[in-house]
Coordinates of C-alpha atoms and ligand atoms in Angstrom, one line a residue:
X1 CA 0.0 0.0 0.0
X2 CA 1.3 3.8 -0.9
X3 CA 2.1 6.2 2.2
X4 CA 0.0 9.7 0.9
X5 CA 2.4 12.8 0.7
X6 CA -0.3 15.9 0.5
X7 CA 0.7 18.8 -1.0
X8 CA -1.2 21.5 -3.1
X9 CA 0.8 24.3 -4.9
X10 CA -0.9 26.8 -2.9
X11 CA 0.3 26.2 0.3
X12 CA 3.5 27.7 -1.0
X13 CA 1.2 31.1 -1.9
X14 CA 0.5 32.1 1.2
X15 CA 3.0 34.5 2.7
X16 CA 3.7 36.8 5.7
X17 CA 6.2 39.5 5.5
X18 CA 9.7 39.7 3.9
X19 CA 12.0 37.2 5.9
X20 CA 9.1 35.9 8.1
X21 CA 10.8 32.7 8.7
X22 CA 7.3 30.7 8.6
X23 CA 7.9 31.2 4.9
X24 CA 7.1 28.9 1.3
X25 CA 10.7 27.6 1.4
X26 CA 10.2 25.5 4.3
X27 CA 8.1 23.5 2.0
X28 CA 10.4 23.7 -1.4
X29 CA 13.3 22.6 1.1
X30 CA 11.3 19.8 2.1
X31 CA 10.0 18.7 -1.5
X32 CA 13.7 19.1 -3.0
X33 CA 15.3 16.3 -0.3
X34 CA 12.3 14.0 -1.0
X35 CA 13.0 14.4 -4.9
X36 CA 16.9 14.2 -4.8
X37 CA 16.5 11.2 -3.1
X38 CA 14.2 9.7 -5.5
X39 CA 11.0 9.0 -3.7
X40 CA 8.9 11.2 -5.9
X41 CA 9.3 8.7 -8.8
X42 CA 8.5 5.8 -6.6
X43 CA 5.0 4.2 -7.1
X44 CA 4.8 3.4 -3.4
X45 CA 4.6 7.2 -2.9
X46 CA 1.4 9.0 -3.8
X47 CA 0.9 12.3 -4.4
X48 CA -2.4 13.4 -2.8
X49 CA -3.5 16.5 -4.4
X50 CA -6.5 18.1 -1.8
X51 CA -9.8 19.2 -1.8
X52 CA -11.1 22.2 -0.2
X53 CA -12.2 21.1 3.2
X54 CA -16.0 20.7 4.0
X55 CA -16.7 23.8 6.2
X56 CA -18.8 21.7 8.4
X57 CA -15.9 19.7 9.6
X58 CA -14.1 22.8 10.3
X59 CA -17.0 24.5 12.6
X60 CA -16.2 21.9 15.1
X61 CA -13.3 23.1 16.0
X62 CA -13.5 27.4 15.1
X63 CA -16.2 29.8 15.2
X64 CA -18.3 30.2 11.7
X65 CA -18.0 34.4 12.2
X66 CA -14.1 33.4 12.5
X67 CA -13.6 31.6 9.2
X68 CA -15.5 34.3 7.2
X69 CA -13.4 36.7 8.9
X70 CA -10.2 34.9 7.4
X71 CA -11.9 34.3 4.4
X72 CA -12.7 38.4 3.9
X73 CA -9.9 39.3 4.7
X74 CA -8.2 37.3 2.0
X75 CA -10.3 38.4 -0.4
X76 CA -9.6 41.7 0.1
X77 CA -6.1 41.2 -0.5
X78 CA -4.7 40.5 3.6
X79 CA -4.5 41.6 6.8
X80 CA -3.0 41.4 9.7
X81 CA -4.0 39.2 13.0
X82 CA -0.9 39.7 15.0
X83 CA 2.1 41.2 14.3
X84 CA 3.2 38.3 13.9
X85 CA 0.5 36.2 11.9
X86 CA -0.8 37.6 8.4
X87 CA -3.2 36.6 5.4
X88 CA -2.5 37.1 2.1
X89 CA -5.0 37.0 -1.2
X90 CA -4.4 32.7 -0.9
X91 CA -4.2 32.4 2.8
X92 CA -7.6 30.9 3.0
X93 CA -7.5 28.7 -0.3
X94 CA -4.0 27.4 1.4
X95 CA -5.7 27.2 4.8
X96 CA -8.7 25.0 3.7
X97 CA -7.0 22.7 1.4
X98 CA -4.5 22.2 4.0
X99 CA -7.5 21.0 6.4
X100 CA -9.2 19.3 3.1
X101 CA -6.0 17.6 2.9
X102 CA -5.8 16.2 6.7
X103 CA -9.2 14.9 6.0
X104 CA -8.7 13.5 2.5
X105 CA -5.5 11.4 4.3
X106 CA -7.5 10.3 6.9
X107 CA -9.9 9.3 4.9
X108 CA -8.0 7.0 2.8
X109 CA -6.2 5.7 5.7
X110 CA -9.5 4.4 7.4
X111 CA -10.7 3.1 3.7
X112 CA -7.6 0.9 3.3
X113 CA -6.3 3.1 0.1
X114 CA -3.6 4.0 1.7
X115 CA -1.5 3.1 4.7
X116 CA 0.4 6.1 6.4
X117 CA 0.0 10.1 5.1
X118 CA 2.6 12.9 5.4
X119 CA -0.1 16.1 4.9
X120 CA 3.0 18.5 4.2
X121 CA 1.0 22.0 4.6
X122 CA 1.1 25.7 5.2
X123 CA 0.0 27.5 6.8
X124 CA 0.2 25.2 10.0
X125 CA -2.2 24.6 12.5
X126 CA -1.9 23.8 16.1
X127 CA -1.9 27.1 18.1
X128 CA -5.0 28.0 16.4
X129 CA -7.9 28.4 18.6
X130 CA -11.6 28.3 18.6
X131 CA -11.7 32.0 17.5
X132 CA -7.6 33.1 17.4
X133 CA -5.8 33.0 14.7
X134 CA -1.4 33.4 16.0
X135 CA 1.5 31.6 16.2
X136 CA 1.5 31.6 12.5
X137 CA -2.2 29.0 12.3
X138 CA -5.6 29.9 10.8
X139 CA -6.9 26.8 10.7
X140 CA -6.3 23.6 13.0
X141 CA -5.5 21.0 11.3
X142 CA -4.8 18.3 13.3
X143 CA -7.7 18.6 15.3
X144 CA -9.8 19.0 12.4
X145 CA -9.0 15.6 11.4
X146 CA -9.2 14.3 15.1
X147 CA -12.7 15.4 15.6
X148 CA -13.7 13.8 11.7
X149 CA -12.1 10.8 12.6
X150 CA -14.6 10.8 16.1
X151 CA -17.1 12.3 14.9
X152 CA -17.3 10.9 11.3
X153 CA -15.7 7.4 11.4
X154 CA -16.9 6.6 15.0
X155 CA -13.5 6.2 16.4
X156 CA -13.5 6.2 20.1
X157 CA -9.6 6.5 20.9
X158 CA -7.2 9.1 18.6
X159 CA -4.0 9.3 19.9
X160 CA -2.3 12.6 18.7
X161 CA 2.0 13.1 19.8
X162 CA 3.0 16.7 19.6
X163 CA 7.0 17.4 19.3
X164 CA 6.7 20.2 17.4
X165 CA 9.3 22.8 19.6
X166 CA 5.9 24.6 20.3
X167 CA 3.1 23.6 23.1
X168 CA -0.1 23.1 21.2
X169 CA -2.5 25.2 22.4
X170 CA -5.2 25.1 20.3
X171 CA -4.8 21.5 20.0
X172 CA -5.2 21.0 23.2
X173 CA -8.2 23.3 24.0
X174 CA -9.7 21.6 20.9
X175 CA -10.0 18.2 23.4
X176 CA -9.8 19.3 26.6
X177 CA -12.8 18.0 28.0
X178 CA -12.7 15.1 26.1
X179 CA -11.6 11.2 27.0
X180 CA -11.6 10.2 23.3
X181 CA -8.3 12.3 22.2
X182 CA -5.2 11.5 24.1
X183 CA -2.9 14.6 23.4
X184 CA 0.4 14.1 24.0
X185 CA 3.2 17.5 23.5
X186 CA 6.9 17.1 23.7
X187 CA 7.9 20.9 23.9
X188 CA 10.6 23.2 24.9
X189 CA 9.0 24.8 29.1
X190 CA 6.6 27.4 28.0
X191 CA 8.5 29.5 30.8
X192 CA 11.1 30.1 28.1
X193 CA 9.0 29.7 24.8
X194 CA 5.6 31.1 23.2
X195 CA 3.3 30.4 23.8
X196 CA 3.5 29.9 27.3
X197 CA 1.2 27.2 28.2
X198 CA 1.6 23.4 28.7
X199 CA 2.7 22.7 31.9
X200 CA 2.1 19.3 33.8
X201 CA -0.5 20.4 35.4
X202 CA -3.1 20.6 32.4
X203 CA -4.0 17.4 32.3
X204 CA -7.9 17.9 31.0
X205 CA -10.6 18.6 32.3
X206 CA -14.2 16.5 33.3
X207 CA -14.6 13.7 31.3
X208 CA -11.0 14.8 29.2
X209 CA -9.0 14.1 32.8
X210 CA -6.0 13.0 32.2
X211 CA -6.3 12.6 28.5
X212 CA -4.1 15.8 28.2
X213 CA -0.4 14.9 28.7
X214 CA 2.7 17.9 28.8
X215 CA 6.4 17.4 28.7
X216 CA 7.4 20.5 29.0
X217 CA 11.1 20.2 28.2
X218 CA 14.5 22.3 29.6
X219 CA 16.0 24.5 27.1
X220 CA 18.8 22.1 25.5
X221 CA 16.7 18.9 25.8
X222 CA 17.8 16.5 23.0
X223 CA 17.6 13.1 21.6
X224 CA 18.5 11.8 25.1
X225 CA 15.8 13.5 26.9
X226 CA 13.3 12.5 24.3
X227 CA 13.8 8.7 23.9
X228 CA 13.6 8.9 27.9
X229 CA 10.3 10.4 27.2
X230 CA 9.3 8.3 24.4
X231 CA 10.4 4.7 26.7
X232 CA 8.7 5.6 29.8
X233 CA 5.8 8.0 29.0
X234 CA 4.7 7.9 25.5
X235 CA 4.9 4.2 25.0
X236 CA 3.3 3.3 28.1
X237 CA 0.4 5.7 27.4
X238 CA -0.3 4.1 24.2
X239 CA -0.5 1.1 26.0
X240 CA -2.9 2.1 28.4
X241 CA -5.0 4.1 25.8
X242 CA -4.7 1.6 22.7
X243 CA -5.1 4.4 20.2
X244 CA -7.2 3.3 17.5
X245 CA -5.5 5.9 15.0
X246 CA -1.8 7.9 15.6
X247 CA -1.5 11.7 14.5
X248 CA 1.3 13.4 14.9
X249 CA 1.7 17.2 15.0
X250 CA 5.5 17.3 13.2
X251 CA 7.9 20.4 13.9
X252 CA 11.5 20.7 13.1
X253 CA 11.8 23.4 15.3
X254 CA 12.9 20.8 17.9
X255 CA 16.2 20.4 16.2
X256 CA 19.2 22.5 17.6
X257 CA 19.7 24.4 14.8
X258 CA 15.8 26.0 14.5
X259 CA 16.6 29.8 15.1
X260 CA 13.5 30.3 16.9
X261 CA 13.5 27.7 19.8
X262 CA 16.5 26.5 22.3
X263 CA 16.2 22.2 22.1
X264 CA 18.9 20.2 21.0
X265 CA 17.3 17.1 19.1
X266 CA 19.3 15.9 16.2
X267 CA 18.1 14.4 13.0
X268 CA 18.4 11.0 14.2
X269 CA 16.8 11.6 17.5
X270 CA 13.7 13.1 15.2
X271 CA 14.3 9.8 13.3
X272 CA 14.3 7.7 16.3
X273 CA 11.0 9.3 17.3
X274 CA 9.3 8.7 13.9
X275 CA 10.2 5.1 14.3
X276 CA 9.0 4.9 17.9
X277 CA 5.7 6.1 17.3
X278 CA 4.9 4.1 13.6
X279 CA 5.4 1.0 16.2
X280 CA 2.5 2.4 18.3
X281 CA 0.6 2.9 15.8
X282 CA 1.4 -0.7 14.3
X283 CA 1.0 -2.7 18.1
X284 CA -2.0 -0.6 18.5
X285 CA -4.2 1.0 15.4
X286 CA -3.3 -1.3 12.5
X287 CA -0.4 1.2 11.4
X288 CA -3.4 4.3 10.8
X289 CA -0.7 7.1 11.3
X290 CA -0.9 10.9 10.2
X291 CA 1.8 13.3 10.4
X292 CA 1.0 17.0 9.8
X293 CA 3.5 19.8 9.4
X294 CA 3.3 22.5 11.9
X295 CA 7.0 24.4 12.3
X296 CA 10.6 24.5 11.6
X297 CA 12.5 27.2 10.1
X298 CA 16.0 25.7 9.7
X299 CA 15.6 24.9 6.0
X300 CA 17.9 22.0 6.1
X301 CA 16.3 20.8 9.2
X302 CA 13.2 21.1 7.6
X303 CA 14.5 18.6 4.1
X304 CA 16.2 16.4 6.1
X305 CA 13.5 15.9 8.7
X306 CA 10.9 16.0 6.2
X307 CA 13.1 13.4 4.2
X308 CA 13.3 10.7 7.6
X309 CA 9.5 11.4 8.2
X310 CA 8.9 10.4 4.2
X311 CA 11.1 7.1 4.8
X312 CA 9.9 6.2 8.0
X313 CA 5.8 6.1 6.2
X314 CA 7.4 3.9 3.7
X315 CA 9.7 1.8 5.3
X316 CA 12.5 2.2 3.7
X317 CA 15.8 2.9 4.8
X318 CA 16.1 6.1 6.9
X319 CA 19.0 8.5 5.2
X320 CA 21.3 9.9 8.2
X321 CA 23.0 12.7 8.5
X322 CA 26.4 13.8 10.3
X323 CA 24.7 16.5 12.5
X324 CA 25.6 16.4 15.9
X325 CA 24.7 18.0 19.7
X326 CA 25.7 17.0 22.6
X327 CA 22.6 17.3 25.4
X328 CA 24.4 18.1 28.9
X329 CA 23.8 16.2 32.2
X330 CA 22.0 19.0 33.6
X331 CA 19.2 18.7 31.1
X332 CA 18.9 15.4 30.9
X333 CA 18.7 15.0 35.0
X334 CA 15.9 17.4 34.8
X335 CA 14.3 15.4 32.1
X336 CA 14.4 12.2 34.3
X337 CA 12.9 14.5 37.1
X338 CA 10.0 15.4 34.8
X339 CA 9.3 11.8 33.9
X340 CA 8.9 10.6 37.4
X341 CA 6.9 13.2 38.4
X342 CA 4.5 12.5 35.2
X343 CA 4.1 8.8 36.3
X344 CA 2.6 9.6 39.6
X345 CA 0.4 12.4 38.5
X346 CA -0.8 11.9 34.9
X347 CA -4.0 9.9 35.7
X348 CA -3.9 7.4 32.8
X349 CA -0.4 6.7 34.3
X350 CA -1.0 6.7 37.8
X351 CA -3.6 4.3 37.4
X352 CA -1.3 1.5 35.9
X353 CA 1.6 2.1 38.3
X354 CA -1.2 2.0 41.3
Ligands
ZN1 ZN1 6.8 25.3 16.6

């Protein structure tokens, strides 16, 4: 079966200002190391060109005043929602093909037409909120396609891992109160990064306790921090949770060379991750597993991980690279801190170690 790359030429029209770093290279980088290495001529890789997303689907997640609002604004040329986070005359195309495009993968995951999906997008999605647009999002993504694969396919358990450099905040808000999305964020402490929220304590609420899980990681974290994370959180949640469908909210901005962000993961610590979590999803969902771009502004970071997250779908081999980054002790002994303090108070985890 073919693993889905999504991509739409549009999502390389959208653009913020000159030198914004959330910028249309990210994505020629990332096409231009999947070509040079041949994939894009190999018939176990399938383009997926999207469709514009049903607006239904997205009204589960944002405010119907809130999309027209992105979409006038585009129309009449762009505008500004922060400083920071702009539309231009495509944004909205961009932004609802993107979401079109997490639901076309999903789709075709859950019909057997494909087995795996790399939805390589812009503008990304997961600080997004019901009614915010920042951090560079419009439109959630990722949570889109949770709640469609709940709501539409009757799936009861959707696991989504975050390690994206960034907390998900609209992610998380998305299912905070509910017990059928597990979400999962890796991310450098939002003491020290936007946009300042997921910290162990939100865990869910109601219903949703517990079924909100944060890492929030010491500046200079790296691939040793993470596959502590990965052995003795991550894996054991999947266990307890059995997710019936993995989607992962993929940013390279956890690499040490991301200008924007402080962590120290390497390509092959990324790599090591990707591998990790396609064997949750094979012990636990049939191999149903969704990556979707949110950041990383390191262009190289941005092909090469890109590249590993292409190979790992696949399954073939996994190209490495000589970049190196050495975590130090102080990190990782802060890391191991975290973790034992997650096991006795995430619920889901308590529960098993009780
Ligand atoms: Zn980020």
């Amino acid at each position: 079966m073919v693993t889905d790359l999504v991509f739409h030429e549009a999502f390389t029209k959208h653009e913020m200002s000159m030198g914004h770093p959330e910028s249309p290279e990210r994505l020629r980088s990332a096409m231009m190391y999947i070509k040079r290495a041949g994939h894009l001529k190999d018939p176990n890789l399938n383009i997926l060109t999207p469709m514009p997303v049903d607006l239904e689907e997205v009204y589960r997640i944002h405010g119907k005043a809130y999309i027209d609002g992105i979409r006038e604004s585009s129309s009449r040329g762009g505008g500004f929602y922060t400083p920071d986070t702009e539309v231009n005359a495509h944004t909205y195309e961009a932004a609802v093909l993107a979401a079109g495009g997490g639901i076309d993968a999903v789709d075709r995951i859950m019909a057997g037409k494909s087995k795996n999906a790399f939805v390589l997008c812009r503008p990304p999605g997961h600080h997004a909120e019901y009614e915010r647009a920042f951090g560079f999002c419009f439109i959630n993504n990722i949570a889109v396609a949770a709640s469609h694969l709940v709501k539409e396919c009757g799936l009861n358990r959707v696991m989504i891992v975050d390690y994206d450099a960034h907390h998900g905040n609209g992610t998380q808000s998305a299912f905070y109160s509910s017990n059928r999305v597990l979400y999962v964020s890796l991310h450098q402490d939002g003491r020290t990064l936007f946009p300042g929220s997921g910290f162990p304590d939100e865990m869910g609420k109601g219903a949703g306790l517990g079924y909100t899980v944060n890492l929030p990681m010491y500046p200079g974290a790296g691939n040793i921090s993470y596959d502590l994370a990965f052995t003795n959180v991550i894996e054991p949640l999947a266990e307890v949770f059995r997710p019936e469908f993995v989607l992962v909210s993929v940013g390279f901005d956890c690499h040490y060379q991301d200008s924007l962000t402080s962590l120290g993961l390497t390509t092959s610590g990324i790599a090591k991750m990707n591998a990790c979590l396609k064997g949750i999803a094979e012990t636990h969902a049939s191999g149903r597993l969704a990556y979707f771009l949110e950041g990383g502004y390191n262009l190289d970071a941005m092909g090469m991980g890109s590249l590993n997250v292409i190979e790992e779908l696949m399954g073939v081999p996994v190209t490495e690279f000589s970049d190196t980054y050495t975590e130090n002790d102080a990190c990782t002994r802060y890391t191991k801190t975290l973790i034992d303090k997650t096991l006795k108070t995430a619920p889901l985890l308590s529960e098993v170690i009780k």
